[in-house]
Amino acid sequence: MDRNEIKHLRIKQLAVVNGAMITVLLLFSAIIRFAPGSFAYFTLAFAIFSFIYAVVALVKKDSPKSIIPLFEKVAAYEREKLGDGWYKQRKAVIVCYFIIGCNLLASSFSSWNNSSIENIQPDTFFMGVISILTLGMVNLLMLFHNRKIDHSTKEDLKGYTWKSTLIAAAVGIAVVTLLIVFTIHYIFSGI
């Protein structure tokens, strides 16, 4: 692929990912706000989705095939650039989805029949801040990842998967910590 094709591919990738994320965030906000008692069911549904995604990725093994043709092109391009690192990255993603699924499953079961959690009605400000932080984090990580892959040679990318996994884990822990602190402060200060 030439530079122009890669640029258009990355722009489309950002648009599709952001569109999907905004749709999910709006759906999540609407369900929590307008369907009382749905938190446990919603987190259970996301847990099941995470497990299904991880199992499908395990079954696909090393294939870049995807339901969305754009993601198939991106995966094929990155597999070519990363070589063995792409396979390691796929394994790390599968493990992450299993961990996320387990956490969501635990969250769902712990909130089952818990009236204090079920009756939470987050306001627009809180959901807006959480949504902006989520979108910002995902976009920044994706932009850094895309830039590194697109502007590096195969030799430059040796060891990139290990480094990017550690960076993503560190950023994820930092963002989760920030979200927890913000949520606790928000709840107790009554902003």
Coordinates of N, CA, C and O in Angstrom, one line a residue:
M1 N 0.8 -1.2 0.0 CA 0.0 0.0 0.0 C 0.9 1.2 0.0 O 1.9 1.3 0.7
D2 N 0.5 2.2 -0.8 CA 1.2 3.5 -0.7 C 0.7 4.4 0.4 O -0.3 4.1 1.0
R3 N 1.4 5.5 0.6 CA 1.1 6.4 1.8 C -0.3 6.9 1.7 O -1.0 7.1 2.7
N4 N -0.8 7.2 0.5 CA -2.1 7.8 0.3 C -3.2 6.8 0.7 O -4.2 7.1 1.4
E5 N -3.0 5.5 0.3 CA -4.0 4.5 0.6 C -4.0 4.3 2.1 O -5.1 4.1 2.7
I6 N -2.8 4.3 2.7 CA -2.8 4.0 4.2 C -3.5 5.2 4.9 O -4.2 4.9 5.9
K7 N -3.2 6.4 4.5 CA -3.9 7.6 5.1 C -5.4 7.5 5.0 O -6.1 7.7 6.0
H8 N -5.9 7.1 3.9 CA -7.4 7.0 3.7 C -7.9 5.8 4.6 O -9.0 5.9 5.2
L9 N -7.2 4.7 4.6 CA -7.5 3.6 5.4 C -7.6 4.0 6.9 O -8.6 3.6 7.6
R10 N -6.6 4.7 7.4 CA -6.6 5.1 8.8 C -7.7 6.1 9.1 O -8.3 6.0 10.2
I11 N -8.0 7.0 8.2 CA -9.1 7.9 8.4 C -10.5 7.2 8.5 O -11.3 7.5 9.4
K12 N -10.7 6.2 7.6 CA -11.9 5.4 7.7 C -11.9 4.6 9.0 O -13.0 4.5 9.6
Q13 N -10.8 4.1 9.4 CA -10.7 3.3 10.6 C -11.1 4.2 11.8 O -11.9 3.7 12.7
L14 N -10.6 5.4 11.9 CA -10.9 6.3 13.0 C -12.4 6.6 13.0 O -13.1 6.6 14.0
A15 N -12.9 6.9 11.8 CA -14.4 7.2 11.7 C -15.3 6.1 12.1 O -16.2 6.3 12.9
V16 N -14.9 4.8 11.7 CA -15.8 3.7 12.1 C -15.7 3.4 13.6 O -16.7 3.2 14.2
V17 N -14.4 3.4 14.1 CA -14.3 3.1 15.5 C -15.0 4.2 16.4 O -15.7 3.9 17.3
N18 N -14.8 5.5 16.0 CA -15.5 6.5 16.8 C -17.0 6.4 16.6 O -17.7 6.6 17.6
G19 N -17.5 6.2 15.4 CA -18.9 6.0 15.3 C -19.5 4.9 16.1 O -20.5 5.0 16.8
A20 N -18.8 3.8 16.2 CA -19.2 2.6 17.0 C -19.2 2.9 18.5 O -20.1 2.6 19.2
M21 N -18.1 3.6 18.9 CA -18.0 4.0 20.3 C -19.0 4.9 20.7 O -19.6 4.8 21.8
I22 N -19.3 5.9 19.9 CA -20.3 6.9 20.3 C -21.7 6.3 20.3 O -22.5 6.5 21.3
T23 N -22.0 5.3 19.4 CA -23.2 4.6 19.4 C -23.4 3.8 20.7 O -24.4 3.8 21.4
V24 N -22.3 3.1 21.1 CA -22.3 2.3 22.3 C -22.5 3.1 23.5 O -23.3 2.8 24.5
L25 N -21.7 4.3 23.6 CA -21.8 5.2 24.8 C -23.2 5.8 24.9 O -23.8 5.9 26.0
L26 N -23.8 6.2 23.7 CA -25.2 6.7 23.8 C -26.2 5.6 24.2 O -27.1 5.9 25.0
L27 N -26.0 4.4 23.7 CA -26.9 3.3 24.1 C -26.8 3.0 25.6 O -27.8 2.8 26.3
F28 N -25.5 2.9 26.1 CA -25.3 2.7 27.5 C -25.9 3.8 28.3 O -26.6 3.5 29.3
S29 N -25.8 5.0 28.0 CA -26.4 6.2 28.7 C -27.9 6.1 28.7 O -28.5 6.3 29.8
A30 N -28.5 5.8 27.6 CA -29.9 5.7 27.5 C -30.5 4.6 28.3 O -31.5 4.7 29.0
I31 N -29.8 3.4 28.2 CA -30.3 2.2 28.9 C -30.2 2.5 30.4 O -31.2 2.2 31.2
I32 N -29.1 3.0 30.9 CA -29.0 3.3 32.4 C -30.0 4.3 32.8 O -30.6 4.2 33.9
R33 N -30.2 5.4 32.0 CA -31.1 6.5 32.4 C -32.5 6.1 32.3 O -33.3 6.4 33.2
F34 N -33.0 5.4 31.3 CA -34.4 5.2 31.1 C -34.9 3.7 31.4 O -36.1 3.5 31.3
A35 N -34.0 2.8 31.7 CA -34.5 1.5 32.0 C -34.0 1.1 33.5 O -32.9 0.6 33.7
P36 N -34.8 1.5 34.5 CA -34.4 1.2 35.8 C -34.2 -0.3 36.1 O -34.9 -1.2 35.5
G37 N -33.2 -0.6 36.9 CA -32.9 -2.0 37.2 C -32.1 -2.7 36.1 O -32.1 -3.9 36.1
S38 N -31.5 -2.0 35.2 CA -30.9 -2.7 34.0 C -29.4 -2.8 34.1 O -28.8 -3.4 33.2
F39 N -28.8 -2.2 35.1 CA -27.3 -2.2 35.2 C -26.7 -3.6 35.2 O -25.8 -3.9 34.4
A40 N -27.3 -4.5 36.0 CA -26.8 -5.9 36.0 C -26.9 -6.6 34.7 O -26.0 -7.3 34.3
Y41 N -28.1 -6.4 34.1 CA -28.3 -7.0 32.8 C -27.4 -6.4 31.7 O -26.9 -7.2 30.8
F42 N -27.2 -5.1 31.8 CA -26.3 -4.5 30.8 C -24.9 -4.9 30.9 O -24.2 -5.3 29.9
T43 N -24.4 -5.0 32.1 CA -23.0 -5.5 32.3 C -22.9 -6.9 32.0 O -21.8 -7.4 31.4
L44 N -23.9 -7.7 32.2 CA -23.9 -9.1 31.8 C -23.8 -9.3 30.3 O -23.1 -10.1 29.8
A45 N -24.6 -8.4 29.6 CA -24.6 -8.5 28.1 C -23.2 -8.1 27.6 O -22.7 -8.8 26.7
F46 N -22.6 -7.1 28.2 CA -21.2 -6.7 27.7 C -20.2 -7.8 28.1 O -19.3 -8.1 27.3
A47 N -20.4 -8.5 29.2 CA -19.5 -9.6 29.6 C -19.6 -10.7 28.5 O -18.6 -11.3 28.1
I48 N -20.8 -11.1 28.2 CA -21.1 -12.1 27.2 C -20.5 -11.7 25.9 O -19.8 -12.5 25.2
F49 N -20.6 -10.4 25.5 CA -20.1 -10.0 24.2 C -18.5 -10.1 24.3 O -17.9 -10.5 23.3
S50 N -17.9 -9.7 25.4 CA -16.4 -9.9 25.5 C -16.0 -11.3 25.4 O -15.0 -11.6 24.7
F51 N -16.7 -12.2 26.0 CA -16.3 -13.6 25.9 C -16.5 -14.2 24.5 O -15.7 -14.9 24.0
I52 N -17.6 -13.8 23.8 CA -17.9 -14.2 22.5 C -16.8 -13.7 21.5 O -16.2 -14.4 20.7
Y53 N -16.4 -12.4 21.7 CA -15.3 -11.8 20.9 C -14.0 -12.6 21.1 O -13.3 -12.9 20.1
A54 N -13.7 -12.9 22.3 CA -12.4 -13.6 22.6 C -12.5 -15.0 22.0 O -11.5 -15.5 21.4
V55 N -13.6 -15.7 22.1 CA -13.7 -17.1 21.6 C -13.6 -17.0 20.1 O -12.9 -17.9 19.5
V56 N -14.3 -16.1 19.4 CA -14.2 -16.0 18.0 C -12.8 -15.7 17.5 O -12.3 -16.3 16.6
A57 N -12.1 -14.8 18.3 CA -10.7 -14.5 17.9 C -9.8 -15.8 18.1 O -8.9 -16.0 17.3
L58 N -10.1 -16.6 19.1 CA -9.4 -17.8 19.3 C -9.7 -18.8 18.1 O -8.7 -19.5 17.6
V59 N -10.9 -18.9 17.7 CA -11.3 -19.8 16.6 C -10.7 -19.3 15.3 O -10.2 -20.2 14.5
K60 N -10.6 -18.0 15.1 CA -10.1 -17.5 13.8 C -8.6 -17.7 13.8 O -8.0 -17.7 12.7
K61 N -8.0 -17.9 14.9 CA -6.5 -18.1 15.1 C -5.8 -16.9 14.5 O -5.9 -15.8 14.9
D62 N -5.0 -17.1 13.4 CA -4.2 -16.1 12.9 C -4.7 -15.4 11.6 O -4.0 -14.7 10.9
S63 N -6.0 -15.6 11.4 CA -6.6 -15.0 10.2 C -7.0 -13.5 10.5 O -7.6 -13.2 11.5
P64 N -6.8 -12.7 9.5 CA -7.2 -11.3 9.7 C -8.6 -11.0 9.3 O -9.1 -9.9 9.3
K65 N -9.4 -12.1 9.0 CA -10.8 -11.9 8.6 C -11.6 -11.2 9.6 O -11.4 -11.3 10.8
S66 N -12.6 -10.4 9.1 CA -13.4 -9.6 9.9 C -14.8 -9.4 9.3 O -14.9 -9.5 8.0
I67 N -15.8 -9.2 10.1 CA -17.1 -8.9 9.5 C -17.1 -7.6 8.7 O -17.8 -7.5 7.7
I68 N -16.3 -6.7 9.2 CA -16.2 -5.4 8.6 C -15.0 -5.4 7.7 O -13.9 -5.5 8.2
P69 N -15.2 -5.3 6.4 CA -14.1 -5.4 5.4 C -12.9 -4.4 5.7 O -11.8 -4.7 5.5
L70 N -13.3 -3.2 6.2 CA -12.2 -2.2 6.5 C -11.3 -2.7 7.6 O -10.0 -2.6 7.4
F71 N -11.8 -3.4 8.6 CA -10.9 -3.9 9.7 C -10.1 -5.1 9.1 O -9.0 -5.3 9.6
E72 N -10.6 -5.8 8.2 CA -9.9 -6.9 7.5 C -8.6 -6.3 6.8 O -7.6 -6.9 6.9
K73 N -8.8 -5.2 6.1 CA -7.7 -4.6 5.4 C -6.7 -4.1 6.4 O -5.5 -4.2 6.2
V74 N -7.2 -3.4 7.5 CA -6.2 -2.9 8.5 C -5.4 -4.0 9.1 O -4.2 -4.0 9.3
A75 N -6.1 -5.1 9.4 CA -5.4 -6.3 10.0 C -4.4 -6.9 9.1 O -3.3 -7.3 9.5
A76 N -4.7 -7.0 7.8 CA -3.8 -7.6 6.8 C -2.6 -6.7 6.7 O -1.4 -7.1 6.6
Y77 N -2.8 -5.4 6.7 CA -1.7 -4.4 6.6 C -0.8 -4.5 7.8 O 0.4 -4.5 7.7
E78 N -1.4 -4.5 9.0 CA -0.6 -4.5 10.2 C 0.1 -5.9 10.4 O 1.2 -5.9 10.9
R79 N -0.5 -7.0 9.9 CA 0.1 -8.3 10.0 C 1.4 -8.3 9.1 O 2.4 -8.8 9.5
E80 N 1.3 -7.7 8.0 CA 2.4 -7.6 7.1 C 3.5 -6.7 7.7 O 4.7 -7.1 7.7
K81 N 3.2 -5.6 8.3 CA 4.2 -4.7 8.9 C 4.8 -5.3 10.2 O 6.0 -5.2 10.4
L82 N 4.0 -5.9 11.1 CA 4.4 -6.4 12.4 C 5.1 -7.8 12.3 O 5.8 -8.1 13.2
G83 N 4.7 -8.6 11.4 CA 5.2 -9.9 11.3 C 4.8 -10.7 12.5 O 3.6 -10.8 12.8
D84 N 5.7 -11.4 13.2 CA 5.4 -12.2 14.4 C 4.7 -11.4 15.5 O 4.0 -11.9 16.3
G85 N 5.1 -10.1 15.6 CA 4.5 -9.2 16.6 C 3.0 -9.1 16.5 O 2.3 -9.0 17.5
W86 N 2.4 -9.3 15.3 CA 1.0 -9.2 15.1 C 0.3 -10.4 15.8 O -0.7 -10.2 16.4
Y87 N 0.9 -11.5 15.7 CA 0.3 -12.7 16.4 C 0.4 -12.6 17.9 O -0.6 -12.9 18.6
K88 N 1.4 -12.0 18.4 CA 1.5 -11.8 19.8 C 0.5 -10.7 20.3 O -0.1 -10.9 21.3
Q89 N 0.3 -9.7 19.4 CA -0.7 -8.7 19.7 C -2.1 -9.3 19.8 O -2.9 -9.0 20.6
R90 N -2.4 -10.2 18.9 CA -3.7 -10.8 18.8 C -3.9 -11.6 20.1 O -5.0 -11.6 20.7
K91 N -2.9 -12.3 20.6 CA -3.0 -13.1 21.8 C -3.2 -12.2 23.0 O -4.0 -12.5 23.9
A92 N -2.5 -11.1 23.0 CA -2.7 -10.1 24.1 C -4.1 -9.5 24.1 O -4.8 -9.4 25.2
V93 N -4.7 -9.3 22.9 CA -6.1 -8.8 22.8 C -7.1 -9.8 23.3 O -8.0 -9.5 24.1
I94 N -6.8 -11.1 23.0 CA -7.7 -12.1 23.4 C -7.7 -12.2 25.0 O -8.8 -12.3 25.6
V95 N -6.5 -12.2 25.5 CA -6.4 -12.2 27.0 C -7.1 -11.0 27.6 O -7.9 -11.2 28.6
C96 N -6.9 -9.8 27.1 CA -7.6 -8.6 27.6 C -9.1 -8.8 27.5 O -9.8 -8.4 28.5
Y97 N -9.6 -9.3 26.4 CA -11.1 -9.5 26.4 C -11.6 -10.5 27.4 O -12.7 -10.3 27.9
F98 N -10.8 -11.6 27.7 CA -11.3 -12.5 28.7 C -11.2 -11.8 30.1 O -12.1 -12.0 30.9
I99 N -10.2 -11.0 30.3 CA -10.1 -10.3 31.6 C -11.3 -9.3 31.8 O -11.9 -9.2 32.8
I100 N -11.5 -8.5 30.7 CA -12.7 -7.6 30.7 C -14.0 -8.3 30.9 O -14.8 -7.9 31.7
G101 N -14.2 -9.4 30.2 CA -15.4 -10.2 30.4 C -15.6 -10.7 31.9 O -16.6 -10.6 32.4
C102 N -14.5 -11.2 32.5 CA -14.5 -11.6 33.9 C -14.9 -10.5 34.8 O -15.7 -10.7 35.7
N103 N -14.3 -9.3 34.6 CA -14.6 -8.2 35.4 C -16.0 -7.7 35.3 O -16.7 -7.4 36.2
L104 N -16.5 -7.7 34.0 CA -17.9 -7.3 33.8 C -18.9 -8.4 34.4 O -19.9 -8.0 34.9
L105 N -18.5 -9.6 34.3 CA -19.3 -10.7 34.9 C -19.4 -10.5 36.4 O -20.5 -10.6 37.0
A106 N -18.3 -10.3 37.0 CA -18.2 -10.0 38.5 C -19.0 -8.8 38.9 O -19.8 -8.8 39.9
S107 N -18.9 -7.8 38.0 CA -19.7 -6.5 38.3 C -21.2 -6.8 38.2 O -22.0 -6.3 39.0
S108 N -21.6 -7.6 37.2 CA -23.0 -7.9 37.0 C -23.5 -8.7 38.2 O -24.6 -8.4 38.7
F109 N -22.8 -9.7 38.6 CA -23.3 -10.5 39.7 C -23.3 -9.8 41.0 O -24.1 -10.0 41.9
S110 N -22.3 -8.9 41.2 CA -22.3 -8.1 42.5 C -23.4 -7.1 42.6 O -23.8 -6.7 43.6
S111 N -23.9 -6.6 41.4 CA -24.9 -5.6 41.4 C -26.3 -6.2 41.3 O -27.3 -5.5 41.4
W112 N -26.4 -7.6 41.1 CA -27.6 -8.2 41.0 C -28.4 -8.1 42.3 O -27.9 -8.3 43.4
N113 N -29.6 -7.6 42.2 CA -30.5 -7.4 43.4 C -29.9 -6.4 44.4 O -30.3 -6.5 45.6
N114 N -29.1 -5.6 44.0 CA -28.5 -4.6 44.9 C -29.2 -3.2 44.6 O -28.9 -2.6 43.6
S115 N -30.1 -2.9 45.4 CA -31.0 -1.7 45.1 C -30.2 -0.4 45.1 O -30.5 0.5 44.3
S116 N -29.1 -0.3 45.8 CA -28.3 1.0 45.8 C -27.6 1.1 44.4 O -27.5 2.3 44.0
I117 N -27.2 0.1 43.8 CA -26.6 0.2 42.5 C -27.7 0.3 41.4 O -27.5 1.0 40.5
E118 N -28.7 -0.5 41.5 CA -29.8 -0.5 40.5 C -30.5 0.8 40.3 O -31.0 1.1 39.3
N119 N -30.5 1.6 41.4 CA -31.3 2.9 41.3 C -30.4 4.1 41.0 O -30.8 5.2 41.1
I120 N -29.2 3.8 40.6 CA -28.3 4.9 40.2 C -28.8 5.6 39.0 O -29.1 4.9 38.0
Q121 N -28.9 6.9 39.0 CA -29.3 7.7 37.9 C -28.2 8.7 37.6 O -28.3 9.8 38.1
P122 N -27.2 8.4 36.8 CA -26.1 9.3 36.5 C -26.7 10.5 35.7 O -27.5 10.3 34.9
D123 N -26.1 11.7 36.0 CA -26.6 12.8 35.3 C -25.8 13.0 34.0 O -24.8 12.4 33.7
T124 N -26.2 14.0 33.2 CA -25.6 14.3 31.9 C -24.2 14.7 32.0 O -23.3 14.2 31.2
F125 N -23.8 15.5 33.0 CA -22.5 16.0 33.1 C -21.5 14.8 33.4 O -20.5 14.7 32.8
F126 N -21.9 13.9 34.3 CA -21.1 12.8 34.7 C -20.9 11.9 33.4 O -19.7 11.5 33.1
M127 N -22.0 11.5 32.8 CA -21.8 10.7 31.6 C -21.0 11.3 30.5 O -20.3 10.7 29.8
G128 N -21.2 12.6 30.3 CA -20.4 13.4 29.3 C -18.9 13.3 29.6 O -18.1 13.1 28.7
V129 N -18.5 13.5 30.9 CA -17.1 13.5 31.2 C -16.5 12.1 31.0 O -15.5 11.9 30.4
I130 N -17.3 11.1 31.4 CA -16.8 9.7 31.2 C -16.7 9.4 29.7 O -15.7 8.8 29.3
S131 N -17.7 9.8 28.9 CA -17.6 9.5 27.5 C -16.5 10.2 26.8 O -15.8 9.7 26.0
I132 N -16.2 11.5 27.2 CA -15.1 12.2 26.6 C -13.8 11.6 27.0 O -12.9 11.5 26.1
L133 N -13.6 11.2 28.2 CA -12.4 10.6 28.6 C -12.2 9.2 27.9 O -11.1 9.0 27.4
T134 N -13.2 8.5 27.7 CA -13.1 7.2 27.0 C -12.7 7.4 25.5 O -11.8 6.8 25.0
L135 N -13.5 8.3 24.9 CA -13.2 8.6 23.5 C -11.8 9.1 23.3 O -11.0 8.8 22.4
G136 N -11.4 10.0 24.2 CA -10.0 10.6 24.1 C -8.9 9.6 24.3 O -8.0 9.6 23.5
M137 N -9.1 8.7 25.3 CA -8.1 7.7 25.5 C -7.9 6.7 24.3 O -6.8 6.5 23.9
V138 N -9.1 6.3 23.8 CA -9.0 5.3 22.7 C -8.4 6.0 21.5 O -7.6 5.4 20.8
N139 N -8.8 7.2 21.2 CA -8.3 7.9 20.0 C -6.8 8.2 20.1 O -6.1 8.0 19.2
L140 N -6.3 8.6 21.3 CA -4.9 8.8 21.5 C -4.1 7.6 21.3 O -3.1 7.5 20.6
L141 N -4.6 6.5 21.9 CA -3.8 5.2 21.8 C -3.8 4.7 20.4 O -2.8 4.2 19.9
M142 N -5.0 4.9 19.7 CA -5.1 4.4 18.3 C -4.2 5.3 17.4 O -3.5 4.8 16.5
L143 N -4.1 6.6 17.6 CA -3.3 7.5 16.8 C -1.8 7.2 17.0 O -1.1 7.1 16.0
F144 N -1.4 7.0 18.3 CA 0.0 6.6 18.5 C 0.4 5.3 17.9 O 1.4 5.2 17.3
H145 N -0.5 4.3 18.0 CA -0.3 3.0 17.4 C -0.2 3.1 15.9 O 0.8 2.6 15.3
N146 N -1.2 3.8 15.3 CA -1.1 3.9 13.8 C 0.1 4.7 13.3 O 0.7 4.3 12.3
R147 N 0.4 5.7 14.0 CA 1.6 6.5 13.6 C 2.9 5.7 13.7 O 3.7 5.7 12.8
K148 N 3.0 4.9 14.8 CA 4.2 4.1 14.9 C 4.3 3.0 13.8 O 5.4 2.8 13.2
I149 N 3.2 2.4 13.5 CA 3.2 1.3 12.5 C 3.4 1.9 11.1 O 4.2 1.4 10.3
D150 N 2.7 3.0 10.8 CA 2.8 3.6 9.5 C 4.1 4.3 9.1 O 4.5 4.3 8.0
H151 N 4.8 4.7 10.1 CA 6.1 5.5 9.9 C 7.3 4.7 10.3 O 8.4 5.2 10.4
S152 N 7.2 3.4 10.5 CA 8.3 2.5 10.9 C 8.5 1.4 9.9 O 7.6 1.0 9.2
T153 N 9.7 1.0 9.8 CA 10.0 -0.2 9.0 C 9.8 -1.5 9.8 O 9.6 -1.4 11.0
K154 N 9.9 -2.6 9.2 CA 9.7 -3.9 9.9 C 10.8 -4.0 11.0 O 10.5 -4.6 12.1
E155 N 12.0 -3.6 10.7 CA 13.1 -3.7 11.7 C 12.8 -2.8 12.9 O 13.1 -3.2 14.0
D156 N 12.3 -1.6 12.6 CA 12.0 -0.7 13.7 C 10.9 -1.2 14.7 O 10.8 -0.9 15.8
L157 N 10.0 -2.1 14.1 CA 8.9 -2.6 14.9 C 9.2 -3.8 15.7 O 8.3 -4.3 16.4
K158 N 10.4 -4.3 15.7 CA 10.7 -5.5 16.5 C 10.7 -5.1 18.0 O 11.2 -4.1 18.4
G159 N 9.9 -5.8 18.7 CA 9.7 -5.5 20.1 C 8.6 -4.5 20.4 O 8.3 -4.2 21.6
Y160 N 8.0 -4.0 19.4 CA 6.9 -3.0 19.5 C 5.7 -3.6 20.3 O 5.1 -2.9 21.1
T161 N 5.3 -4.8 20.0 CA 4.2 -5.4 20.6 C 4.3 -5.4 22.1 O 3.4 -5.1 22.8
W162 N 5.4 -5.9 22.6 CA 5.7 -5.9 24.0 C 5.6 -4.5 24.7 O 4.9 -4.3 25.7
K163 N 6.3 -3.6 24.0 CA 6.3 -2.2 24.6 C 4.9 -1.6 24.5 O 4.4 -1.0 25.5
S164 N 4.1 -1.8 23.4 CA 2.8 -1.2 23.3 C 1.8 -1.9 24.3 O 0.9 -1.2 24.8
T165 N 2.0 -3.2 24.6 CA 1.1 -3.8 25.5 C 1.4 -3.2 26.9 O 0.4 -3.0 27.7
L166 N 2.6 -3.0 27.3 CA 2.9 -2.5 28.6 C 2.4 -1.0 28.7 O 1.8 -0.6 29.7
I167 N 2.6 -0.2 27.6 CA 2.1 1.1 27.6 C 0.6 1.2 27.7 O 0.0 2.0 28.5
A168 N -0.1 0.3 27.0 CA -1.6 0.3 27.0 C -2.0 -0.1 28.4 O -3.0 0.4 28.9
A169 N -1.4 -1.1 29.0 CA -1.7 -1.5 30.4 C -1.5 -0.4 31.4 O -2.4 -0.1 32.2
A170 N -0.4 0.3 31.3 CA -0.1 1.5 32.2 C -1.2 2.6 32.0 O -1.7 3.1 33.0
V171 N -1.5 2.9 30.7 CA -2.5 4.0 30.5 C -3.8 3.5 31.0 O -4.6 4.3 31.6
G172 N -4.2 2.2 30.7 CA -5.5 1.7 31.2 C -5.6 1.8 32.7 O -6.6 2.2 33.2
I173 N -4.5 1.4 33.4 CA -4.6 1.5 34.9 C -4.7 3.0 35.4 O -5.5 3.3 36.3
A174 N -3.9 3.8 34.7 CA -4.0 5.3 35.1 C -5.4 5.8 34.8 O -5.9 6.6 35.7
V175 N -6.0 5.5 33.7 CA -7.3 6.0 33.4 C -8.4 5.5 34.3 O -9.2 6.2 34.8
V176 N -8.3 4.2 34.6 CA -9.3 3.6 35.5 C -9.1 4.2 36.9 O -10.1 4.5 37.5
T177 N -7.9 4.4 37.3 CA -7.7 5.1 38.6 C -8.3 6.5 38.6 O -8.9 6.9 39.6
L178 N -8.0 7.2 37.5 CA -8.6 8.6 37.4 C -10.1 8.6 37.4 O -10.7 9.4 38.1
L179 N -10.7 7.6 36.7 CA -12.1 7.5 36.7 C -12.7 7.1 38.1 O -13.7 7.7 38.5
I180 N -12.0 6.3 38.8 CA -12.5 5.9 40.1 C -12.4 7.1 41.1 O -13.4 7.4 41.8
V181 N -11.3 7.8 41.0 CA -11.1 9.0 41.9 C -12.2 10.1 41.5 O -12.8 10.6 42.4
F182 N -12.4 10.3 40.2 CA -13.4 11.3 39.8 C -14.8 10.8 40.2 O -15.6 11.7 40.7
T183 N -15.1 9.6 40.1 CA -16.4 9.1 40.5 C -16.6 9.2 42.0 O -17.7 9.7 42.4
I184 N -15.7 8.9 42.8 CA -15.8 9.0 44.2 C -15.9 10.4 44.6 O -16.8 10.8 45.4
H185 N -15.1 11.3 44.0 CA -15.2 12.7 44.3 C -16.6 13.3 43.9 O -17.2 14.1 44.6
Y186 N -17.0 12.8 42.7 CA -18.3 13.3 42.2 C -19.4 12.9 43.1 O -20.3 13.7 43.4
I187 N -19.4 11.7 43.6 CA -20.5 11.1 44.5 C -20.5 11.9 45.8 O -21.6 12.3 46.3
F188 N -19.3 12.1 46.4 CA -19.3 12.6 47.7 C -19.3 14.2 47.8 O -19.7 14.7 48.8
S189 N -19.0 14.8 46.7 CA -19.1 16.3 46.7 C -20.4 16.8 46.2 O -20.7 18.0 46.4
G190 N -21.1 16.0 45.5 CA -22.5 16.4 45.0 C -22.4 17.5 44.0 O -23.1 18.4 44.0
I191 N -21.4 17.4 43.1 CA -21.2 18.5 42.1 C -22.4 18.8 41.3 O -23.2 17.9 40.9

